[in-house]
mmCIF file of C-alpha atoms in Angstrom:
data_model
loop_
_atom_site.group_PDB
_atom_site.id
_atom_site.type_symbol
_atom_site.label_atom_id
_atom_site.label_comp_id
_atom_site.label_asym_id
_atom_site.label_seq_id
_atom_site.Cartn_x
_atom_site.Cartn_y
_atom_site.Cartn_z
ATOM 1 C CA MET A 794 -109.606 -53.694 89.033
ATOM 2 C CA ASN A 795 -106.746 -52.492 91.231
ATOM 3 C CA PRO A 796 -106.159 -48.750 91.617
ATOM 4 C CA ASP A 797 -103.678 -47.062 89.285
ATOM 5 C CA ILE A 798 -100.654 -46.681 91.553
ATOM 6 C CA SER A 799 -98.965 -43.938 89.552
ATOM 7 C CA LYS A 800 -102.234 -42.015 89.320
ATOM 8 C CA VAL A 801 -102.798 -42.213 93.080
ATOM 9 C CA PHE A 802 -99.345 -40.804 93.835
ATOM 10 C CA GLY A 803 -99.724 -38.235 91.060
ATOM 11 C CA THR A 804 -103.004 -37.036 92.516
ATOM 12 C CA MET A 805 -101.444 -36.957 95.979
ATOM 13 C CA PHE A 806 -98.609 -34.665 94.830
ATOM 14 C CA ASP A 807 -101.104 -32.505 92.927
ATOM 15 C CA MET A 808 -103.276 -32.072 96.032
ATOM 16 C CA LEU A 809 -100.225 -31.268 98.124
ATOM 17 C CA ARG A 810 -99.087 -28.675 95.594
ATOM 18 C CA ARG A 811 -102.498 -27.016 95.457
ATOM 19 C CA ARG A 812 -103.630 -27.284 99.060
ATOM 20 C CA PHE A 813 -100.560 -27.711 101.222
ATOM 21 C CA GLY A 814 -100.965 -24.265 102.748
ATOM 22 C CA LEU A 815 -104.594 -24.946 103.699
ATOM 23 C CA MET A 816 -103.714 -28.351 105.146
ATOM 24 C CA LEU A 817 -100.839 -26.810 107.093
ATOM 25 C CA GLY A 818 -103.268 -24.210 108.418
ATOM 26 C CA LEU A 819 -105.682 -26.927 109.553
ATOM 27 C CA TYR A 820 -102.875 -28.794 111.263
ATOM 28 C CA ALA A 821 -101.776 -25.605 113.025
ATOM 29 C CA VAL A 822 -105.314 -24.862 114.223
ATOM 30 C CA PHE A 823 -105.758 -28.352 115.654
ATOM 31 C CA PHE A 824 -102.305 -28.198 117.219
ATOM 32 C CA ALA A 825 -103.290 -24.963 118.939
ATOM 33 C CA ILE A 826 -106.575 -26.518 120.081
ATOM 34 C CA SER A 827 -104.750 -29.517 121.541
ATOM 35 C CA MET A 828 -102.272 -27.255 123.357
ATOM 36 C CA VAL A 829 -105.032 -25.105 124.860
ATOM 37 C CA TYR A 830 -107.004 -28.203 125.793
ATOM 38 C CA SER A 831 -103.944 -29.765 127.413
ATOM 39 C CA MET A 832 -103.241 -26.677 129.507
ATOM 40 C CA LEU A 833 -106.839 -26.095 130.575
ATOM 41 C CA VAL A 834 -107.906 -29.668 131.307
ATOM 42 C CA GLY A 835 -104.488 -30.646 132.668
ATOM 43 C CA GLY A 836 -104.568 -27.668 134.988
ATOM 44 C CA VAL A 837 -108.073 -28.486 136.203
ATOM 45 C CA LEU A 838 -107.100 -32.106 136.830
ATOM 46 C CA GLY A 839 -103.974 -31.065 138.694
ATOM 47 C CA VAL A 840 -105.818 -28.611 140.936
ATOM 48 C CA SER A 841 -108.685 -31.019 141.627
ATOM 49 C CA THR A 842 -106.263 -33.848 142.447
ATOM 50 C CA LEU A 843 -104.346 -31.667 144.898
ATOM 51 C CA ALA A 844 -107.581 -30.482 146.486
ATOM 52 C CA ALA A 845 -108.835 -34.051 146.870
ATOM 53 C CA ALA A 846 -105.518 -35.129 148.363
ATOM 54 C CA GLY A 847 -105.729 -32.332 150.916
ATOM 55 C CA THR A 848 -109.308 -33.037 151.966
ATOM 56 C CA ALA A 849 -110.577 -36.559 151.453
ATOM 57 C CA GLY A 850 -107.378 -38.260 150.313
ATOM 58 C CA ALA A 851 -106.418 -39.646 153.711
ATOM 59 C CA GLU A 852 -109.966 -40.679 154.596
ATOM 60 C CA ASN A 853 -110.904 -42.284 151.288
ATOM 61 C CA PRO A 854 -107.827 -42.983 149.136
ATOM 62 C CA PHE A 855 -109.803 -45.375 146.935
ATOM 63 C CA ALA A 856 -112.248 -42.642 145.910
ATOM 64 C CA MET A 857 -109.369 -40.279 145.258
ATOM 65 C CA GLY A 858 -107.625 -42.852 143.058
ATOM 66 C CA PHE A 859 -110.836 -43.597 141.160
ATOM 67 C CA GLY A 860 -111.432 -39.898 140.591
ATOM 68 C CA PHE A 861 -107.910 -39.433 139.253
ATOM 69 C CA ILE A 862 -108.278 -42.385 136.872
ATOM 70 C CA PHE A 863 -111.664 -41.110 135.679
ATOM 71 C CA GLY A 864 -110.192 -37.668 135.119
ATOM 72 C CA MET A 865 -107.319 -39.089 133.084
ATOM 73 C CA LEU A 866 -109.758 -41.093 130.963
ATOM 74 C CA VAL A 867 -111.736 -37.948 130.222
ATOM 75 C CA PHE A 868 -108.476 -36.121 129.487
ATOM 76 C CA TYR A 869 -107.329 -38.676 126.907
ATOM 77 C CA LEU A 870 -110.836 -38.991 125.473
ATOM 78 C CA GLY A 871 -110.613 -35.322 124.558
ATOM 79 C CA PHE A 872 -107.341 -35.953 122.755
ATOM 80 C CA PHE A 873 -109.020 -38.762 120.794
ATOM 81 C CA VAL A 874 -111.741 -36.317 119.745
ATOM 82 C CA ILE A 875 -109.210 -33.722 118.586
ATOM 83 C CA SER A 876 -107.117 -36.359 116.796
ATOM 84 C CA PHE A 877 -110.136 -37.769 114.935
ATOM 85 C CA ALA A 878 -111.306 -34.290 113.956
ATOM 86 C CA GLN A 879 -107.844 -33.327 112.707
ATOM 87 C CA SER A 880 -107.474 -36.466 110.607
ATOM 88 C CA LEU A 881 -110.933 -36.102 109.069
ATOM 89 C CA SER A 882 -110.419 -32.398 108.331
ATOM 90 C CA LEU A 883 -107.144 -33.099 106.544
ATOM 91 C CA ASN A 884 -108.837 -35.831 104.500
ATOM 92 C CA ALA A 885 -111.672 -33.481 103.596
ATOM 93 C CA MET A 886 -109.215 -30.814 102.469
ATOM 94 C CA ALA A 887 -107.003 -33.244 100.502
ATOM 95 C CA THR A 888 -109.722 -34.961 98.476
ATOM 96 C CA PRO A 889 -109.664 -34.571 94.682
ATOM 97 C CA LEU A 890 -113.424 -35.137 94.561
ATOM 98 C CA ARG A 891 -114.383 -31.632 95.689
ATOM 99 C CA GLU A 892 -112.862 -28.308 96.609
ATOM 100 C CA PRO A 893 -113.910 -27.399 100.156
ATOM 101 C CA SER A 894 -113.202 -24.152 101.891
ATOM 102 C CA PHE A 895 -111.089 -24.032 105.037
ATOM 103 C CA GLY A 896 -114.198 -23.717 107.206
ATOM 104 C CA GLU A 897 -115.991 -26.574 105.446
ATOM 105 C CA ALA A 898 -113.066 -28.958 105.921
ATOM 106 C CA PHE A 899 -112.731 -27.873 109.551
ATOM 107 C CA GLY A 900 -116.426 -28.501 110.172
ATOM 108 C CA ASP A 901 -116.393 -31.846 108.339
ATOM 109 C CA GLY A 902 -113.711 -33.020 110.753
ATOM 110 C CA TRP A 903 -115.788 -32.352 113.850
ATOM 111 C CA ARG A 904 -118.994 -33.724 112.331
ATOM 112 C CA GLY A 905 -117.328 -37.052 111.641
ATOM 113 C CA VAL A 906 -115.983 -37.599 115.163
ATOM 114 C CA PRO A 907 -119.035 -39.554 116.493
ATOM 115 C CA ALA A 908 -118.843 -41.863 113.476
ATOM 116 C CA MET A 909 -115.166 -42.553 114.075
ATOM 117 C CA PHE A 910 -115.833 -43.363 117.728
ATOM 118 C CA GLY A 911 -118.614 -45.725 116.662
ATOM 119 C CA ILE A 912 -116.293 -47.397 114.151
ATOM 120 C CA MET A 913 -113.581 -47.750 116.791
ATOM 121 C CA ILE A 914 -116.033 -49.360 119.213
ATOM 122 C CA LEU A 915 -117.273 -51.793 116.546
ATOM 123 C CA LEU A 916 -113.728 -52.790 115.618
ATOM 124 C CA VAL A 917 -112.771 -53.289 119.264
ATOM 125 C CA ILE A 918 -115.858 -55.470 119.797
ATOM 126 C CA ALA A 919 -114.998 -57.497 116.681
ATOM 127 C CA TYR A 920 -111.441 -57.935 117.949
ATOM 128 C CA PHE A 921 -112.592 -59.255 121.319
ATOM 129 C CA VAL A 922 -115.119 -61.606 119.682
ATOM 130 C CA VAL A 923 -112.422 -63.091 117.431
ATOM 131 C CA ALA A 924 -109.989 -63.299 120.359
ATOM 132 C CA LEU A 925 -112.620 -65.034 122.504
ATOM 133 C CA VAL A 926 -113.401 -67.573 119.785
ATOM 134 C CA PHE A 927 -109.719 -68.334 119.313
ATOM 135 C CA ALA A 928 -109.202 -68.618 123.076
ATOM 136 C CA LEU A 929 -112.063 -71.106 123.314
ATOM 137 C CA VAL A 930 -110.689 -73.155 120.428
ATOM 138 C CA ALA A 931 -107.182 -73.069 121.908
ATOM 139 C CA GLY A 932 -108.598 -74.075 125.297
ATOM 140 C CA VAL A 933 -110.367 -77.078 123.813
ATOM 141 C CA MET A 934 -107.215 -78.101 121.963
ATOM 142 C CA ALA A 935 -105.128 -77.670 125.120
ATOM 143 C CA ALA A 936 -107.542 -79.949 126.988
ATOM 144 C CA VAL A 937 -107.048 -82.595 124.327
ATOM 145 C CA SER A 938 -103.312 -82.232 123.799
ATOM 146 C CA ASP A 939 -100.504 -79.776 124.479
ATOM 147 C CA THR A 940 -99.305 -80.386 120.938
ATOM 148 C CA LEU A 941 -102.618 -79.213 119.504
ATOM 149 C CA ALA A 942 -102.473 -76.097 121.701
ATOM 150 C CA GLY A 943 -98.986 -75.335 120.366
ATOM 151 C CA LEU A 944 -100.230 -75.791 116.807
ATOM 152 C CA ALA A 945 -103.108 -73.394 117.471
ATOM 153 C CA ILE A 946 -100.752 -70.711 118.795
ATOM 154 C CA GLY A 947 -98.357 -71.230 115.881
ATOM 155 C CA LEU A 948 -101.236 -70.946 113.415
ATOM 156 C CA LEU A 949 -102.355 -67.700 115.066
ATOM 157 C CA VAL A 950 -98.883 -66.209 114.722
ATOM 158 C CA LEU A 951 -98.730 -67.231 111.055
ATOM 159 C CA LEU A 952 -102.139 -65.750 110.298
ATOM 160 C CA LEU A 953 -101.958 -62.650 112.465
ATOM 161 C CA ILE A 954 -99.705 -60.439 110.325
ATOM 162 C CA PRO A 955 -101.410 -61.259 106.985
ATOM 163 C CA ALA A 956 -104.794 -60.694 108.626
ATOM 164 C CA ILE A 957 -103.732 -57.294 109.986
ATOM 165 C CA VAL A 958 -102.343 -56.268 106.582
ATOM 166 C CA TYR A 959 -105.489 -57.458 104.803
ATOM 167 C CA LEU A 960 -107.834 -55.625 107.167
ATOM 168 C CA GLY A 961 -105.646 -52.525 107.002
ATOM 169 C CA CYS A 962 -105.979 -52.498 103.212
ATOM 170 C CA ARG A 963 -109.725 -53.180 103.264
ATOM 171 C CA LEU A 964 -110.344 -50.383 105.803
ATOM 172 C CA SER A 965 -107.711 -47.971 104.483
ATOM 173 C CA VAL A 966 -110.172 -45.339 103.232
ATOM 174 C CA LEU A 967 -112.486 -45.244 106.251
ATOM 175 C CA SER A 968 -111.583 -41.634 107.091
ATOM 176 C CA PRO A 969 -112.364 -40.230 103.608
ATOM 177 C CA VAL A 970 -115.593 -42.238 103.506
ATOM 178 C CA VAL A 971 -116.673 -40.395 106.658
ATOM 179 C CA ALA A 972 -115.169 -36.986 105.871
ATOM 180 C CA VAL A 973 -115.690 -36.803 102.087
ATOM 181 C CA ASP A 974 -118.642 -39.112 101.410
ATOM 182 C CA LYS A 975 -120.216 -37.908 104.692
ATOM 183 C CA VAL A 976 -121.256 -41.396 105.790
ATOM 184 C CA TYR A 977 -121.865 -40.880 109.491
ATOM 185 C CA ASN A 978 -123.422 -44.247 110.315
ATOM 186 C CA PRO A 979 -120.526 -46.423 111.573
ATOM 187 C CA VAL A 980 -121.914 -49.667 110.134
ATOM 188 C CA THR A 981 -122.674 -48.054 106.776
ATOM 189 C CA ALA A 982 -119.204 -46.460 106.701
ATOM 190 C CA ILE A 983 -117.541 -49.844 107.190
ATOM 191 C CA GLN A 984 -119.776 -51.402 104.526
ATOM 192 C CA ARG A 985 -119.024 -48.570 102.096
ATOM 193 C CA THR A 986 -115.275 -48.936 102.694
ATOM 194 C CA TRP A 987 -115.491 -52.702 102.254
ATOM 195 C CA GLU A 988 -117.260 -52.250 98.912
ATOM 196 C CA LEU A 989 -114.734 -49.700 97.622
ATOM 197 C CA THR A 990 -111.751 -51.920 98.413
ATOM 198 C CA ARG A 991 -113.241 -55.244 97.236
ATOM 199 C CA GLY A 992 -110.835 -56.971 94.840
ATOM 200 C CA LYS A 993 -108.264 -54.168 95.155
ATOM 201 C CA VAL A 994 -106.206 -55.305 98.137
ATOM 202 C CA LEU A 995 -103.033 -55.988 96.149
ATOM 203 C CA GLY A 996 -102.923 -52.530 94.611
ATOM 204 C CA ILE A 997 -103.676 -50.859 97.935
ATOM 205 C CA PHE A 998 -100.987 -52.960 99.609
ATOM 206 C CA VAL A 999 -98.365 -51.878 97.049
ATOM 207 C CA ILE A 1000 -99.312 -48.213 97.498
ATOM 208 C CA MET A 1001 -99.088 -48.458 101.280
ATOM 209 C CA LEU A 1002 -95.850 -50.451 101.096
ATOM 210 C CA VAL A 1003 -94.160 -47.822 98.929
ATOM 211 C CA PHE A 1004 -95.355 -45.040 101.216
ATOM 212 C CA TRP A 1005 -94.211 -46.753 104.416
ATOM 213 C CA LEU A 1006 -90.831 -47.715 102.920
ATOM 214 C CA VAL A 1007 -90.162 -44.095 101.976
ATOM 215 C CA ALA A 1008 -91.329 -42.947 105.424
ATOM 216 C CA ALA A 1009 -89.105 -45.541 107.099
ATOM 217 C CA VAL A 1010 -86.068 -44.358 105.116
ATOM 218 C CA ILE A 1011 -86.727 -40.721 106.039
ATOM 219 C CA PHE A 1012 -87.285 -41.482 109.714
ATOM 220 C CA GLY A 1013 -84.269 -43.790 109.706
ATOM 221 C CA LEU A 1014 -82.003 -41.085 108.311
ATOM 222 C CA LEU A 1015 -83.371 -38.622 110.837
ATOM 223 C CA PHE A 1016 -82.781 -41.116 113.649
ATOM 224 C CA VAL A 1017 -79.167 -41.642 112.548
ATOM 225 C CA MET A 1018 -78.548 -37.905 112.239
ATOM 226 C CA PHE A 1019 -80.140 -37.197 115.613
ATOM 227 C CA PHE A 1020 -78.404 -39.830 117.708
ATOM 228 C CA GLY A 1021 -75.241 -39.774 115.643
ATOM 229 C CA SER A 1022 -74.673 -36.105 116.464
ATOM 230 C CA ILE A 1023 -75.318 -36.749 120.164
ATOM 231 C CA PHE A 1024 -72.951 -39.729 120.350
ATOM 232 C CA ALA A 1025 -70.279 -37.880 118.379
ATOM 233 C CA ALA A 1026 -70.476 -34.878 120.680
ATOM 234 C CA ALA A 1027 -70.481 -37.082 123.774
ATOM 235 C CA SER A 1028 -67.397 -39.000 122.595
ATOM 236 C CA THR A 1029 -65.460 -35.757 122.178
ATOM 237 C CA GLY A 1030 -66.675 -34.371 125.493
ATOM 238 C CA GLY A 1031 -68.692 -31.579 123.937
ATOM 239 C CA GLU A 1032 -71.755 -30.859 126.034
ATOM 240 C CA ALA A 1033 -72.991 -27.854 124.036
ATOM 241 C CA PRO A 1034 -72.984 -29.671 120.657
ATOM 242 C CA ALA A 1035 -74.864 -32.556 122.219
ATOM 243 C CA ILE A 1036 -77.565 -30.230 123.542
ATOM 244 C CA GLY A 1037 -77.709 -28.457 120.202
ATOM 245 C CA GLY A 1038 -78.039 -31.783 118.412
ATOM 246 C CA MET A 1039 -80.914 -32.782 120.678
ATOM 247 C CA ILE A 1040 -82.746 -29.514 120.038
ATOM 248 C CA VAL A 1041 -82.254 -29.755 116.273
ATOM 249 C CA GLY A 1042 -83.310 -33.402 116.347
ATOM 250 C CA LEU A 1043 -86.506 -32.644 118.257
ATOM 251 C CA ILE A 1044 -87.360 -29.852 115.828
ATOM 252 C CA LEU A 1045 -86.743 -32.145 112.870
ATOM 253 C CA PHE A 1046 -88.880 -34.875 114.423
ATOM 254 C CA ALA A 1047 -91.715 -32.355 114.894
ATOM 255 C CA ILE A 1048 -91.446 -31.173 111.286
ATOM 256 C CA ILE A 1049 -91.342 -34.721 109.937
ATOM 257 C CA GLY A 1050 -94.352 -35.646 112.075
ATOM 258 C CA LEU A 1051 -96.280 -32.682 110.689
ATOM 259 C CA LEU A 1052 -95.355 -33.547 107.100
ATOM 260 C CA PHE A 1053 -96.212 -37.204 107.688
ATOM 261 C CA ALA A 1054 -99.717 -36.306 108.894
ATOM 262 C CA ILE A 1055 -100.361 -34.061 105.894
ATOM 263 C CA VAL A 1056 -98.856 -36.359 103.252
ATOM 264 C CA SER A 1057 -100.556 -39.492 104.609
ATOM 265 C CA ALA A 1058 -103.916 -37.671 104.593
ATOM 266 C CA ALA A 1059 -103.321 -36.621 100.981
ATOM 267 C CA LEU A 1060 -102.401 -40.198 100.040
ATOM 268 C CA ILE A 1061 -105.479 -41.741 101.651
ATOM 269 C CA SER A 1062 -107.779 -39.128 100.136
ATOM 270 C CA SER A 1063 -106.203 -39.609 96.700
ATOM 271 C CA LEU A 1064 -106.614 -43.376 97.025
ATOM 272 C CA HIS A 1065 -110.235 -42.873 97.998
ATOM 273 C CA GLY A 1066 -110.757 -40.624 94.976
ATOM 274 C CA GLU A 1067 -109.267 -43.273 92.689
ATOM 275 C CA LEU A 1068 -111.475 -45.999 94.178
ATOM 276 C CA VAL A 1069 -114.628 -43.895 93.918
ATOM 277 C CA GLY A 1070 -113.961 -43.015 90.291
ATOM 278 C CA PRO A 1071 -113.327 -39.944 88.152
ATOM 279 C CA VAL A 1072 -114.399 -36.585 89.492
ATOM 280 C CA SER A 1073 -117.177 -34.601 87.894
ATOM 281 C CA GLY A 1074 -116.418 -32.450 84.876
ATOM 282 C CA ASP A 1075 -116.950 -29.143 86.669
ATOM 283 C CA LEU A 1076 -114.632 -30.049 89.491
ATOM 284 C CA GLN A 1077 -112.075 -31.517 87.130
ATOM 285 C CA ASN A 1078 -111.966 -28.177 85.281
ATOM 286 C CA THR A 1079 -110.992 -26.393 88.494
ATOM 287 C CA PHE A 1080 -107.741 -28.383 88.552
ATOM 288 C CA GLU A 1081 -106.777 -27.666 84.971
#
């Protein structure tokens, strides 16, 4: 049975009404963490790179380049950790299945990070396996006939978008499974998600389609307002209005990005709650 679309969106708005302040607080904390991390680690990388350039850079440029690349990988790995933790914490706070405290949701986010990395690695491996199989098949077809190779590529293009949409729907509630159900084994988390979404792809697709259409309209209007003000000011020779429009546009983009992160977390958690089933009586009473 497909999820009740109106109920999912109703639950989402209810969670936003009740817990928006807490979710905003979580977002602010993780934003502060990412800023501090960026300044500290970025500063260390900058100083170490300059020191290496002044000492061993001329003698061993390869080692210097490798060290810089390794440092950048570590730098972005940290951002992945913070991003995963933020997403999981927001999901934990937005769920209708329980009522966590701020600290509990914050901790749930960090505890789920290893699971999310494991899931990401498994999905990347699966992608490369499928790509390798297709490449081998396409290679065999190309050896037989160029026409067959063209057909294989055309078939891939035709199947690629539906496959991505299907997998996106089947794995849509991975984050709440980790953060809310506390499934920290990557394989078990994928299996659990696959079971929850079995036979419900159409309903999930409609929910996601509605959400992304609304988001696209909002971002589109913002884009028009942002660049429209700049072009209008530029055509009249007004430098100050153009700068003001850019500043306002950047602020609006930041606000919309914040709201998008919070609302999307509430939607996914509400969808997960609908797929899992009704909440317990005691918890339900807390929302009445």
